Short mmCIF file of C-alpha atoms in Angstrom, two decimals:
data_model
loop_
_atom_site.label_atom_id
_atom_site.label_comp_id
_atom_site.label_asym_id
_atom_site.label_seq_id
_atom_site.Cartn_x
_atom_site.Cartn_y
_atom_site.Cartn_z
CA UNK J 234 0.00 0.00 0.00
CA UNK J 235 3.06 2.53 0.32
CA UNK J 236 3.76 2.60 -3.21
CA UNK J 237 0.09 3.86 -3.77
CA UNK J 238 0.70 6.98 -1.65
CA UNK J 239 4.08 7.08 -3.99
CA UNK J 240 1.65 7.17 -7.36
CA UNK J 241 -0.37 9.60 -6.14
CA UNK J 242 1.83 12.49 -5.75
CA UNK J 243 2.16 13.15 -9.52
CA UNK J 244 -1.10 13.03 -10.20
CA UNK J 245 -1.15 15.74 -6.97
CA UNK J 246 1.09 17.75 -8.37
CA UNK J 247 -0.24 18.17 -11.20
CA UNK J 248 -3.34 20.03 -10.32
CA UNK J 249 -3.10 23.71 -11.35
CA UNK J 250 -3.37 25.53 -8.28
CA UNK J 251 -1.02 23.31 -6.56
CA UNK J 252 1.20 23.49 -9.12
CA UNK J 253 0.79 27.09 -8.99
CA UNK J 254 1.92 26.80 -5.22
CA UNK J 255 4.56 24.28 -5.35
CA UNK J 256 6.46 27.01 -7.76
CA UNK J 257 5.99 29.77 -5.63
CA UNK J 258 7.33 27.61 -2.73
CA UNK J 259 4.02 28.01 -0.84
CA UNK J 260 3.36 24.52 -0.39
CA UNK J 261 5.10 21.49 0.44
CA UNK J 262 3.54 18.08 -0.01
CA UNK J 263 5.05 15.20 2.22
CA UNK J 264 4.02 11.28 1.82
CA UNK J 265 2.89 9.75 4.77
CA UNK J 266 1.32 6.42 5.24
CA UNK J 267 -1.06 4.92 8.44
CA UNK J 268 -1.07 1.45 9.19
CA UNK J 269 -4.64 1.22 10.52
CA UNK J 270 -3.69 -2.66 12.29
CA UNK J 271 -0.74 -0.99 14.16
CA UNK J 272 -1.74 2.96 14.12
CA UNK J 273 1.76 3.25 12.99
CA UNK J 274 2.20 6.17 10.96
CA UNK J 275 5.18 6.29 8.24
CA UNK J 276 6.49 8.87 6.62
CA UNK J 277 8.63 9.14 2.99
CA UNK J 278 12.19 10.06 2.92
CA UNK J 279 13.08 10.71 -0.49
CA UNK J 280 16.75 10.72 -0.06
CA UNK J 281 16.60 6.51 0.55
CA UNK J 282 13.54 5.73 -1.48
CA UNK J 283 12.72 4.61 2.31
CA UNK J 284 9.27 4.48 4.91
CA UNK J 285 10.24 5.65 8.18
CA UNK J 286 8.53 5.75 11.21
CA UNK J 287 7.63 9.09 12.88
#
């Protein structure tokens, strides 16, 4: 299920207005992902193509 929260964010950013804000550095989008079992709650890091707890 973490790699649908990774498909999404394209299709996010490619909506005008938050296009519009992502360019004008008004807006920052981060991936996160809960684990409704556990309640964990995982967040993207980029850098390592990685899920890490928060």
């Amino acid at each position: 299920m973490q790699c649908h929260v990774l498909t999404r964010l394209p299709r996010l950013r490619s909506h005008p207005c938050v296009e519009r804000a992502l360019t004008r550095d008004r807006l920052a989008l981060h991936s996160r992902y809960y684990e409704v079992r556990t309640g964990a709650v995982r967040t993207h890091r980029p850098q390592t193509d990685t899920f890490e707890s928060l």
